[in-house]
mmCIF file with all atom_site columns, C-alpha atoms in Angstrom:
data_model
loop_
_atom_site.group_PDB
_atom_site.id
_atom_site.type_symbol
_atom_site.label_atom_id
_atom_site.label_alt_id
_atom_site.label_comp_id
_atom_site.label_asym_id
_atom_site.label_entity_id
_atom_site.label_seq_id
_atom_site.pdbx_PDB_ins_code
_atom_site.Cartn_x
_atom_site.Cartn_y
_atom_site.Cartn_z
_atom_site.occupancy
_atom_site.B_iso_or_equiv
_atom_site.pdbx_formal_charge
_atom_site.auth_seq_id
_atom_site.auth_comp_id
_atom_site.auth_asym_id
_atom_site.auth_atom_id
_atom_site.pdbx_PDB_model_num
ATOM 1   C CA . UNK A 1 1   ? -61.118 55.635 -137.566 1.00 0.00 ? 1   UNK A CA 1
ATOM 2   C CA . UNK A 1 2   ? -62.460 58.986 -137.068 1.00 0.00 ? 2   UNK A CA 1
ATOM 3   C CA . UNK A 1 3   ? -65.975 58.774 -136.135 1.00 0.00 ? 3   UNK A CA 1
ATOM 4   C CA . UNK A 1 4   ? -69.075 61.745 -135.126 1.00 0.00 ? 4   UNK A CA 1
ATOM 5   C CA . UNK A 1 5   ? -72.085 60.916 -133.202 1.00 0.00 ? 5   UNK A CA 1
ATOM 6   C CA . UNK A 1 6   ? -74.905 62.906 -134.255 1.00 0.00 ? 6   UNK A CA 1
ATOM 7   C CA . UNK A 1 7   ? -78.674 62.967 -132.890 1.00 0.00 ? 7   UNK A CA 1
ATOM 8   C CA . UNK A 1 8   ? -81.224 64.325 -130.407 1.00 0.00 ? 8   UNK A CA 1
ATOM 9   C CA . UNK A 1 9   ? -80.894 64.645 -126.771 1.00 0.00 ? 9   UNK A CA 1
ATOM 10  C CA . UNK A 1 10  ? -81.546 61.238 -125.331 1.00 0.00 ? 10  UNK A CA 1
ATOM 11  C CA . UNK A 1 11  ? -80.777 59.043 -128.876 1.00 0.00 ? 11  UNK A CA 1
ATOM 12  C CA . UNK A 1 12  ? -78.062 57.212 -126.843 1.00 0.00 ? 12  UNK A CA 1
ATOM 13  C CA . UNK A 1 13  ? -74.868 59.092 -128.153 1.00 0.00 ? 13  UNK A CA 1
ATOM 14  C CA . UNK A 1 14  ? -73.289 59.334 -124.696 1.00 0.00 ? 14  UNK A CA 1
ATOM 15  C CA . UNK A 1 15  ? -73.409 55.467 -123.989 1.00 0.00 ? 15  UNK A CA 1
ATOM 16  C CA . UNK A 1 16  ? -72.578 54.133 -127.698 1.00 0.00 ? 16  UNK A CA 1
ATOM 17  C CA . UNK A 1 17  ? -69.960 56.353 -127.799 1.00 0.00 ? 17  UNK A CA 1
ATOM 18  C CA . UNK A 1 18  ? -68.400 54.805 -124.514 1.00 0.00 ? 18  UNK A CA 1
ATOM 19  C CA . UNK A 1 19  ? -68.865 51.491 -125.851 1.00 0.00 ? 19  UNK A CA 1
ATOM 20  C CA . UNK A 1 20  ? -67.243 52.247 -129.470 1.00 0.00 ? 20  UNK A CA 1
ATOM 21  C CA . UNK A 1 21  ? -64.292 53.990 -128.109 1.00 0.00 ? 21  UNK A CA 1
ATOM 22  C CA . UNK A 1 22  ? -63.655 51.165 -125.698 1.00 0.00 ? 22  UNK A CA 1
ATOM 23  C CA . UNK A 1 23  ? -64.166 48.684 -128.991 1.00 0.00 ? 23  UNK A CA 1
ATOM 24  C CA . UNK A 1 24  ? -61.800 50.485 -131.302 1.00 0.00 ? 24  UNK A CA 1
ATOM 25  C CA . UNK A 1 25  ? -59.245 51.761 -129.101 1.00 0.00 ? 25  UNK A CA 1
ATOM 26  C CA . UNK A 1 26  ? -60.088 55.422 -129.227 1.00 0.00 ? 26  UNK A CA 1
ATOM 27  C CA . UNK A 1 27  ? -60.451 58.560 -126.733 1.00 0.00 ? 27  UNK A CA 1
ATOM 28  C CA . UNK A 1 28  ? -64.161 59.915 -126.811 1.00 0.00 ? 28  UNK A CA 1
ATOM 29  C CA . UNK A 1 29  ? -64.160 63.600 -127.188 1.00 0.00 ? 29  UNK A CA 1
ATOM 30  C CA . UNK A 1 30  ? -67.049 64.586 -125.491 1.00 0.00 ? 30  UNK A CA 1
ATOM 31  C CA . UNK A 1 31  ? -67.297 68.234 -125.748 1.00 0.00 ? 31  UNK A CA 1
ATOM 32  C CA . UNK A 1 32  ? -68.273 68.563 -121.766 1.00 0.00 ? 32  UNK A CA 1
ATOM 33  C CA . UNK A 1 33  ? -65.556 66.612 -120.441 1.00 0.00 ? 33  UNK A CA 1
ATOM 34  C CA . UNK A 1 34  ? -62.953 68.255 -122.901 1.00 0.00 ? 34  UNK A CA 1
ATOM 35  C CA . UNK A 1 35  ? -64.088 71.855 -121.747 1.00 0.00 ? 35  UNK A CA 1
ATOM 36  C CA . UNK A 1 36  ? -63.866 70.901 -117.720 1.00 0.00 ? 36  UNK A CA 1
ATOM 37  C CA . UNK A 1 37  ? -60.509 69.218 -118.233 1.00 0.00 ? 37  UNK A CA 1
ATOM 38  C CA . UNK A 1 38  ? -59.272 72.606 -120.192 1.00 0.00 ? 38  UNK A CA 1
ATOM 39  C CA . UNK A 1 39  ? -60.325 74.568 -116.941 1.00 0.00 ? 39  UNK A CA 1
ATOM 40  C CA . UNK A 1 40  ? -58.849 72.204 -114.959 1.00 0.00 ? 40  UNK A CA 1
ATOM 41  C CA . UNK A 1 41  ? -55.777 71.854 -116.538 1.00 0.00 ? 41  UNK A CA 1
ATOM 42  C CA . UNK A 1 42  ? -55.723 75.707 -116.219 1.00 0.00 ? 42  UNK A CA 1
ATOM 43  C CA . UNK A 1 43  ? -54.838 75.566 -120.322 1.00 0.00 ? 43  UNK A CA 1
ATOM 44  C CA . UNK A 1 44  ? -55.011 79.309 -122.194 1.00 0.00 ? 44  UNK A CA 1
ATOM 45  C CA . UNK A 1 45  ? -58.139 78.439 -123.640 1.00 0.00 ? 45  UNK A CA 1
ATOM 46  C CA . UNK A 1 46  ? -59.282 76.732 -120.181 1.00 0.00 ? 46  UNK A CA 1
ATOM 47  C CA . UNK A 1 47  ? -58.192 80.280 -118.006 1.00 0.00 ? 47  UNK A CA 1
ATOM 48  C CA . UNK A 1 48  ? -60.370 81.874 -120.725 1.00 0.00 ? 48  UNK A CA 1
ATOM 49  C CA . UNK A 1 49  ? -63.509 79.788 -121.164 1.00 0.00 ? 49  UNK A CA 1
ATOM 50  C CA . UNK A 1 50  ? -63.511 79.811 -117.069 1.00 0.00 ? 50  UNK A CA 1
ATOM 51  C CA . UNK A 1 51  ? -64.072 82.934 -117.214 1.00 0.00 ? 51  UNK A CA 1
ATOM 52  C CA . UNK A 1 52  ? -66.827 83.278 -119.199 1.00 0.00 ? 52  UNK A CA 1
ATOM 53  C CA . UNK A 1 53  ? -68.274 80.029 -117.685 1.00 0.00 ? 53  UNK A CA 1
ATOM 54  C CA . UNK A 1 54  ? -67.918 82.021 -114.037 1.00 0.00 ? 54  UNK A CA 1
ATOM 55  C CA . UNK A 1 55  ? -69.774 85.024 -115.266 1.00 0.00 ? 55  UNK A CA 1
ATOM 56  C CA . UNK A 1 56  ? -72.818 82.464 -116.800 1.00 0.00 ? 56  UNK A CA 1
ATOM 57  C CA . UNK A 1 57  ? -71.704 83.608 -120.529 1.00 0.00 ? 57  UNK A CA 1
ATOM 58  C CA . UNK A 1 58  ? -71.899 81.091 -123.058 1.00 0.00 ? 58  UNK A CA 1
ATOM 59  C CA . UNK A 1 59  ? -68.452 79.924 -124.638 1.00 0.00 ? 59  UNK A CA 1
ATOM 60  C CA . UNK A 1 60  ? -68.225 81.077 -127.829 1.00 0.00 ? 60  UNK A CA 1
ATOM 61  C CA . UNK A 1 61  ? -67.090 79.052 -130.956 1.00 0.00 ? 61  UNK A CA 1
ATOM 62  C CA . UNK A 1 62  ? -63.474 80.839 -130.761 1.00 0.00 ? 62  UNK A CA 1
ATOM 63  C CA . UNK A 1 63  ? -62.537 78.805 -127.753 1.00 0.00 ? 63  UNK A CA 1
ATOM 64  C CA . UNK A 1 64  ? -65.106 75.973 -128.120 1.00 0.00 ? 64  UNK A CA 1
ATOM 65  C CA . UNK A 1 65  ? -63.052 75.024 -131.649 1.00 0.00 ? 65  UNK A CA 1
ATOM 66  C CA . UNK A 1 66  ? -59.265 75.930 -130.096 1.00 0.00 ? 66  UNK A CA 1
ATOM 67  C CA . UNK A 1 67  ? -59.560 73.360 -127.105 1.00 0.00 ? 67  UNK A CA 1
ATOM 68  C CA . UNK A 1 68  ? -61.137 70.772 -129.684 1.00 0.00 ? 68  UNK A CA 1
ATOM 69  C CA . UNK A 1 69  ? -58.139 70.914 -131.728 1.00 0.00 ? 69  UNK A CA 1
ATOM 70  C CA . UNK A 1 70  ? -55.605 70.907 -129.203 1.00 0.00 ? 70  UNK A CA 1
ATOM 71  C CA . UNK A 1 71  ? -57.386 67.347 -128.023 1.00 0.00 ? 71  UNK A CA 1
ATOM 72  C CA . UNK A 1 72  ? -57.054 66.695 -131.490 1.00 0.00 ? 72  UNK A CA 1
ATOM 73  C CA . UNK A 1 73  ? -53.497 67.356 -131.745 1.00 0.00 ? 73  UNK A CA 1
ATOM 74  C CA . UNK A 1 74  ? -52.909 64.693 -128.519 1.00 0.00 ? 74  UNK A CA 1
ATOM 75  C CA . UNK A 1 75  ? -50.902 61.566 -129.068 1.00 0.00 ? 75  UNK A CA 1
ATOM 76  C CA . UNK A 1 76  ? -53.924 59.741 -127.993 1.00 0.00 ? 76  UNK A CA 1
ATOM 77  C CA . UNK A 1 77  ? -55.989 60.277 -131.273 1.00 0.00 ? 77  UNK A CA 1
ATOM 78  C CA . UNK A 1 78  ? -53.407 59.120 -133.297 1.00 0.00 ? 78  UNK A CA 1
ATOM 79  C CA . UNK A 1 79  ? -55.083 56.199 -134.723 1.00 0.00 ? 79  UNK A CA 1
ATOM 80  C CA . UNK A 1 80  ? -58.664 58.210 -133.965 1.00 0.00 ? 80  UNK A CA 1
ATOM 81  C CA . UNK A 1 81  ? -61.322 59.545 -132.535 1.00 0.00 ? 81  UNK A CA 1
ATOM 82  C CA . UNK A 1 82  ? -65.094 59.266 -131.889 1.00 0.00 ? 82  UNK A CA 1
ATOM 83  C CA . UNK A 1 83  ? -66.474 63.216 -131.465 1.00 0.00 ? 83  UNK A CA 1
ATOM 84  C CA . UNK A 1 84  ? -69.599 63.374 -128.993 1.00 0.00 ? 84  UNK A CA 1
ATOM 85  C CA . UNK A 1 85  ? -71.140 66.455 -128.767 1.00 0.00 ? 85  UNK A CA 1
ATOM 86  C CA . UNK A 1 86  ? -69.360 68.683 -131.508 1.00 0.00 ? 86  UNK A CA 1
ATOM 87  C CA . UNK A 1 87  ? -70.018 70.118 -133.669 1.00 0.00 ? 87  UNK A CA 1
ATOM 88  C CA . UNK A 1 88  ? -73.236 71.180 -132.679 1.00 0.00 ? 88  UNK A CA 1
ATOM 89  C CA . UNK A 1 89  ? -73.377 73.678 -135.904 1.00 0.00 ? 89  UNK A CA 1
ATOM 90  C CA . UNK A 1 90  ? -72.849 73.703 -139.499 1.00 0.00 ? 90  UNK A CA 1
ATOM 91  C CA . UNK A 1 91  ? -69.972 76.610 -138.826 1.00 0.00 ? 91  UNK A CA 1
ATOM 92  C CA . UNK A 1 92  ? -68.143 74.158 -136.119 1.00 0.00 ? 92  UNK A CA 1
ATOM 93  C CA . UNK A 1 93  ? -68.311 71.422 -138.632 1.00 0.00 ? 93  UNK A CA 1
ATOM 94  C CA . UNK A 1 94  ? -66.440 73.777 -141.625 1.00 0.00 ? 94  UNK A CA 1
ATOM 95  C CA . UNK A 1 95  ? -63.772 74.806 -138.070 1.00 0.00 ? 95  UNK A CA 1
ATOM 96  C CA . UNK A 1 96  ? -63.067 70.956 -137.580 1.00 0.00 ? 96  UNK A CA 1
ATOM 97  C CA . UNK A 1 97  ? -63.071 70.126 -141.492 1.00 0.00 ? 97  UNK A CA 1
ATOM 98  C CA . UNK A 1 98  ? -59.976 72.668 -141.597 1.00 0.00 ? 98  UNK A CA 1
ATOM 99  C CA . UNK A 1 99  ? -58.550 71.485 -138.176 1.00 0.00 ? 99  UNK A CA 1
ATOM 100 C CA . UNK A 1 100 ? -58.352 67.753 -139.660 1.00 0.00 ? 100 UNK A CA 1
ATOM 101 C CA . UNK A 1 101 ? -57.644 68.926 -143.483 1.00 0.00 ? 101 UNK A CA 1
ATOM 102 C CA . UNK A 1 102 ? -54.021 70.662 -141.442 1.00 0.00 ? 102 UNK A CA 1
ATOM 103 C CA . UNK A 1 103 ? -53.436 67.315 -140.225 1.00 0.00 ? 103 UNK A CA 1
ATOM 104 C CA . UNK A 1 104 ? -54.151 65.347 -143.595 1.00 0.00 ? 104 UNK A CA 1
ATOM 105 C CA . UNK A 1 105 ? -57.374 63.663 -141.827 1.00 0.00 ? 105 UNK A CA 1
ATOM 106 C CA . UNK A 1 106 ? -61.118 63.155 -142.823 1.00 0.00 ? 106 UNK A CA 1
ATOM 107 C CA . UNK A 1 107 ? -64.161 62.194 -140.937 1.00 0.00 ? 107 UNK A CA 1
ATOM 108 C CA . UNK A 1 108 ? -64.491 58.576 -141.987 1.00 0.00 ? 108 UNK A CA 1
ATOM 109 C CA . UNK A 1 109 ? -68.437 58.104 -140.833 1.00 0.00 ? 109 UNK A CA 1
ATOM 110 C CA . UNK A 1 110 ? -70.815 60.388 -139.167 1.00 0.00 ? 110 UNK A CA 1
ATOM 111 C CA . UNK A 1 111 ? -73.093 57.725 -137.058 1.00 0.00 ? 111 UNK A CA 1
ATOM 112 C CA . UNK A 1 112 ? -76.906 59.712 -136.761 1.00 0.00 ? 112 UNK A CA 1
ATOM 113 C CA . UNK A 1 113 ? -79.154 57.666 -134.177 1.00 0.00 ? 113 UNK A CA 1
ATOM 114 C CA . UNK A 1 114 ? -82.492 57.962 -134.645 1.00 0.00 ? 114 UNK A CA 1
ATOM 115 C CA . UNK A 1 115 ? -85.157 57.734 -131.647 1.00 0.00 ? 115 UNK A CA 1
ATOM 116 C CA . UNK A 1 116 ? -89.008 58.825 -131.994 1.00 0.00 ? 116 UNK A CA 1
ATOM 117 C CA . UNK A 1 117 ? -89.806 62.226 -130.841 1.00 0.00 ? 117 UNK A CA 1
ATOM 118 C CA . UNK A 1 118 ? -91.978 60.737 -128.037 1.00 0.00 ? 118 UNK A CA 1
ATOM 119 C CA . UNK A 1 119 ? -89.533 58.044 -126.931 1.00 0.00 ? 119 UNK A CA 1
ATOM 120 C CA . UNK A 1 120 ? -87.014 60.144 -126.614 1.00 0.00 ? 120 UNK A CA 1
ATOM 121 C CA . UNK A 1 121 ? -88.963 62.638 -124.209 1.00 0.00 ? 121 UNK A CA 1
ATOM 122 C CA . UNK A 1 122 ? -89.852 58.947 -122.349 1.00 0.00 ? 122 UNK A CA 1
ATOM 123 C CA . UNK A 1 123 ? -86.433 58.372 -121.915 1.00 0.00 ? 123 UNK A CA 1
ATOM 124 C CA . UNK A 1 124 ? -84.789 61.971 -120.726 1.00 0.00 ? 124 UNK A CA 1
ATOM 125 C CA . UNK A 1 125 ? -88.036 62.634 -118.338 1.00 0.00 ? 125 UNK A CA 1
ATOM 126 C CA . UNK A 1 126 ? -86.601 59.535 -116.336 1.00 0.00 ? 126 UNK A CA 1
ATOM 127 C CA . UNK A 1 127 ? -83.242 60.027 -116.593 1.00 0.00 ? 127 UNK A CA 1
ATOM 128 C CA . UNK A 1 128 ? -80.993 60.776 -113.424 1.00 0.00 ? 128 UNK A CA 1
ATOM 129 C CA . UNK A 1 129 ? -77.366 62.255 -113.996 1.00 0.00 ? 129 UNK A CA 1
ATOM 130 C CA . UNK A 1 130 ? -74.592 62.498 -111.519 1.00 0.00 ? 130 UNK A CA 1
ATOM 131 C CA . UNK A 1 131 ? -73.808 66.009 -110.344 1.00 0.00 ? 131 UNK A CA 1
ATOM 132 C CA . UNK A 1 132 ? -70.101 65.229 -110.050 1.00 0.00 ? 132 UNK A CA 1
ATOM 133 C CA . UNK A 1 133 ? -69.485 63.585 -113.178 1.00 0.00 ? 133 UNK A CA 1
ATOM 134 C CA . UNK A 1 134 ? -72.373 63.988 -115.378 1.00 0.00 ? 134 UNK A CA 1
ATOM 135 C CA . UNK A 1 135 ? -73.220 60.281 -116.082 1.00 0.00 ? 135 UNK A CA 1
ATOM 136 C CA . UNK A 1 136 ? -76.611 59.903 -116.704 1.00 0.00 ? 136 UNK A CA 1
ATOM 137 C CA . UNK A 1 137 ? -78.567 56.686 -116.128 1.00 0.00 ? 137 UNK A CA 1
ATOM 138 C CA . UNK A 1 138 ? -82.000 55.713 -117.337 1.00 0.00 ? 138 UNK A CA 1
ATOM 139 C CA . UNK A 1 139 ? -84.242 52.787 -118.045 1.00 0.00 ? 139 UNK A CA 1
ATOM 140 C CA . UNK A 1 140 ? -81.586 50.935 -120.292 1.00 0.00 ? 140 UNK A CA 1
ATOM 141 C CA . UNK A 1 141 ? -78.475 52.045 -118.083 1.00 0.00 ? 141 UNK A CA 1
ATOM 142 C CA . UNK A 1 142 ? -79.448 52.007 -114.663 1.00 0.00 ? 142 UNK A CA 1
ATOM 143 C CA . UNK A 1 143 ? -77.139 52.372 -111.654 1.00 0.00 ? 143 UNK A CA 1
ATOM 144 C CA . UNK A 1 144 ? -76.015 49.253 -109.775 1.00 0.00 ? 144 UNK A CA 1
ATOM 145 C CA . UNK A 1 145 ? -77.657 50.855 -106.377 1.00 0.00 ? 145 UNK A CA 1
ATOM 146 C CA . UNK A 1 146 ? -80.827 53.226 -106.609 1.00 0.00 ? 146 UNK A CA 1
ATOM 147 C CA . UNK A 1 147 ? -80.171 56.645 -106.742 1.00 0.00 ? 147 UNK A CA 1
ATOM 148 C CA . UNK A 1 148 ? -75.980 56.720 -106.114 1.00 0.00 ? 148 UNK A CA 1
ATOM 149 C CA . UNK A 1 149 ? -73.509 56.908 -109.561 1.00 0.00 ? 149 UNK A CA 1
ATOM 150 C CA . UNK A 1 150 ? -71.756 53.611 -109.838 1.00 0.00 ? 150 UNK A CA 1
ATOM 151 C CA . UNK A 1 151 ? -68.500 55.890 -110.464 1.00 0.00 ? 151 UNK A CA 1
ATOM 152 C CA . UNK A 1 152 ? -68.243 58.060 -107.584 1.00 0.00 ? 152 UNK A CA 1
ATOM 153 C CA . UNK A 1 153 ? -71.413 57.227 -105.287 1.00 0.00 ? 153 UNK A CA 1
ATOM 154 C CA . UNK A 1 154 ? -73.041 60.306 -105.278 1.00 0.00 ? 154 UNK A CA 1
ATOM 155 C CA . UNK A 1 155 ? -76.839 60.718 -105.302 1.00 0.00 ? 155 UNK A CA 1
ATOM 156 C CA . UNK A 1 156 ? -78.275 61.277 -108.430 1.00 0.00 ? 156 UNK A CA 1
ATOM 157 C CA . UNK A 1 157 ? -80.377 63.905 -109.128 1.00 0.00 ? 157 UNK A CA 1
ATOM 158 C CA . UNK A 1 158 ? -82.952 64.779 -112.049 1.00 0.00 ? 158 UNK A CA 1
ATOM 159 C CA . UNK A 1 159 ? -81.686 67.539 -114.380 1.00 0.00 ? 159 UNK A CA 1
ATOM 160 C CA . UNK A 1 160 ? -84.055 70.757 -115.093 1.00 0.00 ? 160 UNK A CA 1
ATOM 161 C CA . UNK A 1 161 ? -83.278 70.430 -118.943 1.00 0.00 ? 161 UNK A CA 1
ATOM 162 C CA . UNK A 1 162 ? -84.608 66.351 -118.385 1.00 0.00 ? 162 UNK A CA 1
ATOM 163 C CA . UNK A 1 163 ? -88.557 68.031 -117.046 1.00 0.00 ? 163 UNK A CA 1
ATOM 164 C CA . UNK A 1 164 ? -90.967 67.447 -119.892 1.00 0.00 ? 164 UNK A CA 1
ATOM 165 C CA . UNK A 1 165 ? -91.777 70.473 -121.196 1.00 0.00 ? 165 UNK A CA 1
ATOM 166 C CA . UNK A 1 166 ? -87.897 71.767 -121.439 1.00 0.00 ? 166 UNK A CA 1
ATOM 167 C CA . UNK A 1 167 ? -87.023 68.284 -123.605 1.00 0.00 ? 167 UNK A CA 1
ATOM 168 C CA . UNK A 1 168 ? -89.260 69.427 -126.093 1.00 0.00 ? 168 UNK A CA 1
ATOM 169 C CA . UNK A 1 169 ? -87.771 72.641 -126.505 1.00 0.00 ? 169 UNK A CA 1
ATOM 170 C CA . UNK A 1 170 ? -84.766 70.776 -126.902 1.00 0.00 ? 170 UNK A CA 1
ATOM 171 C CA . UNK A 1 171 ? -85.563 68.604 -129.682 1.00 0.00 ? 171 UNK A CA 1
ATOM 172 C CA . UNK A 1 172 ? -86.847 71.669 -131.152 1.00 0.00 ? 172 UNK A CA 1
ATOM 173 C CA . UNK A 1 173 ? -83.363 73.640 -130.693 1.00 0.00 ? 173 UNK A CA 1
ATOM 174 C CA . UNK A 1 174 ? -82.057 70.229 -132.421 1.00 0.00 ? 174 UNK A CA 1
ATOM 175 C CA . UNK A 1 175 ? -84.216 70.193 -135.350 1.00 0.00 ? 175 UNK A CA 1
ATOM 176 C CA . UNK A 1 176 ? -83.388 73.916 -135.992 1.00 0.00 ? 176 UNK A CA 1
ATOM 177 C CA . UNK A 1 177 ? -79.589 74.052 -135.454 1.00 0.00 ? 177 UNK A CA 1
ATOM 178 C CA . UNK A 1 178 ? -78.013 70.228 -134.756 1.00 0.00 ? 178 UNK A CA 1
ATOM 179 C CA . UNK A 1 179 ? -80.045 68.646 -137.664 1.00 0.00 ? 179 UNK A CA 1
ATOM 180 C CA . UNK A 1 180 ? -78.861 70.866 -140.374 1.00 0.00 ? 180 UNK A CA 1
ATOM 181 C CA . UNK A 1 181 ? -75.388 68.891 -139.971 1.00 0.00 ? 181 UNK A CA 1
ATOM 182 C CA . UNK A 1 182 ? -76.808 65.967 -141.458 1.00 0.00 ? 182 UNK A CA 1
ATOM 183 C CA . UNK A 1 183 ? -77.103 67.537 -144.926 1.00 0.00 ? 183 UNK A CA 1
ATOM 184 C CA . UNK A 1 184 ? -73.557 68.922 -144.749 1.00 0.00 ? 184 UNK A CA 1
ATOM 185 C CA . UNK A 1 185 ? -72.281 65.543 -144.378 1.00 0.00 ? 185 UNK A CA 1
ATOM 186 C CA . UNK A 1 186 ? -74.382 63.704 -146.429 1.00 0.00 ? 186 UNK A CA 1
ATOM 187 C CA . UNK A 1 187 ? -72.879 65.799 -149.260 1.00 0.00 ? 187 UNK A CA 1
ATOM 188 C CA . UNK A 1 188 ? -69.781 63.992 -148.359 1.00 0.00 ? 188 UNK A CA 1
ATOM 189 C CA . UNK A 1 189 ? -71.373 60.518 -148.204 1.00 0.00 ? 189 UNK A CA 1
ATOM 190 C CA . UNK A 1 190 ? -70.207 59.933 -144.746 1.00 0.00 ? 190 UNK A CA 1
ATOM 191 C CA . UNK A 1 191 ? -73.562 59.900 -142.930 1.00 0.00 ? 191 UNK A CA 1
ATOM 192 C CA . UNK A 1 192 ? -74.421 56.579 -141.656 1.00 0.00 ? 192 UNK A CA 1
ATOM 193 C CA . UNK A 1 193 ? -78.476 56.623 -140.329 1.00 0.00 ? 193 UNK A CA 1
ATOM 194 C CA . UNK A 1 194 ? -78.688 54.120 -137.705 1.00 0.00 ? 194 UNK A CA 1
ATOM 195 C CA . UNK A 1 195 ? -82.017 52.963 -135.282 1.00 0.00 ? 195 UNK A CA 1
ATOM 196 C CA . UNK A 1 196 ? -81.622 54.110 -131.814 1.00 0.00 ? 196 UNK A CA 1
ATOM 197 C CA . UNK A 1 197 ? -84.299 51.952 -130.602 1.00 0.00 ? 197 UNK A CA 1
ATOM 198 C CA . UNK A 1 198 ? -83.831 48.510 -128.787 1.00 0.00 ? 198 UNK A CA 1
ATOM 199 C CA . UNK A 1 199 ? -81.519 47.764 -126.493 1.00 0.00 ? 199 UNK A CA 1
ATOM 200 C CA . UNK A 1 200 ? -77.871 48.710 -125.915 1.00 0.00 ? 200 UNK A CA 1
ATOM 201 C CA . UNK A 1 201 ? -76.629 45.442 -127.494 1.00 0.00 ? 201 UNK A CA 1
ATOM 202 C CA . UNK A 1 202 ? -78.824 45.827 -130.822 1.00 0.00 ? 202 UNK A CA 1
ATOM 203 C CA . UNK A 1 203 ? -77.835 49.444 -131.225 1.00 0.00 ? 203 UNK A CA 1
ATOM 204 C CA . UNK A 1 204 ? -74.224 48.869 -131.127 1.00 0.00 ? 204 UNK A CA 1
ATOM 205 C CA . UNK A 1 205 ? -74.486 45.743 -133.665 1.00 0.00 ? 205 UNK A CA 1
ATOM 206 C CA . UNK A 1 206 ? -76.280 48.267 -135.691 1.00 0.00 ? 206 UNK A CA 1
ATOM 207 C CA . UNK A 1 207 ? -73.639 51.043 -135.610 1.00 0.00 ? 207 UNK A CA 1
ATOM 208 C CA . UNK A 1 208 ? -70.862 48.363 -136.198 1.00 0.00 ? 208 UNK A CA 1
ATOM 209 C CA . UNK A 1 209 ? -72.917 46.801 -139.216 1.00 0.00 ? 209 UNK A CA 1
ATOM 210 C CA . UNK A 1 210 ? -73.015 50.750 -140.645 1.00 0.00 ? 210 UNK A CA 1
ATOM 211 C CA . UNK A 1 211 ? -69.035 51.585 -140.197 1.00 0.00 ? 211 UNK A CA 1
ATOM 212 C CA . UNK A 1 212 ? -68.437 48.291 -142.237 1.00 0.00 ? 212 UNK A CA 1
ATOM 213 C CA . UNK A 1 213 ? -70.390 49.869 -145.351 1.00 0.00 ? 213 UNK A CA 1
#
């Protein structure tokens, strides 16, 4: 199953990914982690990303889409995938239609959580994320001691993207970029709308109610 989690900053993507891809047997692809790993790894793509990350450039598409289809192209998403994070644009989406379409694959369903505009500012204002690993925990998902990540122990810390007044220029960014993704998969009937609201347990039952459509 080859799955994409679309929605808004703080809809839940990150933790119903990890929760899907631990359900169906399949590597999450989050767009973050793949990037670091590439620079790690000290990969082509990863020597040349660094260096734009070093120099506090953006990563352009070029590189973005090359080190998503290389994790694409790893025995690990043989039997799929669940994308978190990318594509973020409607030109990324027509890069990984023609990365799959090389490798005779589709997206099966496109899962699109939807939160309220003022819940989901509720949520990221009091959201902590690891500096380390970039695990964020909130009121649904909190850490098992105050303050440290359950991964790694280190102290959390509250993001400057997670103040108030810079979510809502997020959500904007979404609506004007993110969001027009929906109508380029809901011309292939793959879109699946699902409630983001309640708790962990209720959105996953959701999500695994809409892949059975």
């Amino acid at each position: 199953m080859n799955l994409i989690f679309l929605g808004p900053p703080g809809a839940g993507k990150g933790t119903q990914s990890k929760r899907l891809s631990a359900r169906f047997g399949i590597p999450q692809l989050a767009t973050g982690d793949i990037l670091r790993k590439a620079v790690a790894d000290g990969t082509s793509l990863g020597k040349r990303a660094k260096t734009l990350m070093d120099a506090g450039k953006l990563v352009p598409d070029e590189i973005v889409n090359g080190i998503i289809d290389e994790a694409l192209a790893s025995p690990a998403c043989a039997n799929g995938f669940l994308l978190d994070g990318f594509p973020r644009t409607v030109p990324q989406a027509v890069a990984l239609d023609e990365m799959l379409q090389k490798r005779g694959r589709k997206i099966d369903h496109v899962i699109q959580l939807n939160v309220p505009v003022e819940m989901l500012v509720e949520r990221l204002s009091g959201r902590q994320t690891c500096p380390t690993c970039q695990t964020p925990y909130g009121k649904d998902t909190p850490p098992k001691q105050d303050n440290l990540c359950d991964k790694d122990g280190t102290p959390l810390a509250i993001r400057p993207d997670d103040q108030p007044d810079r979510i809502r220029q997020r959500l904007v960014e979404y609506e004007t970029k993110t969001a027009l993704l929906t109508d380029y998969y809901k011309a292939r009937g793959v879109v699946r709308a699902v409630g983001g609201v309640g708790t962990v347990e209720e959105v996953e039952r959701r999500i695994l109610e809409a892949v059975k459509r």
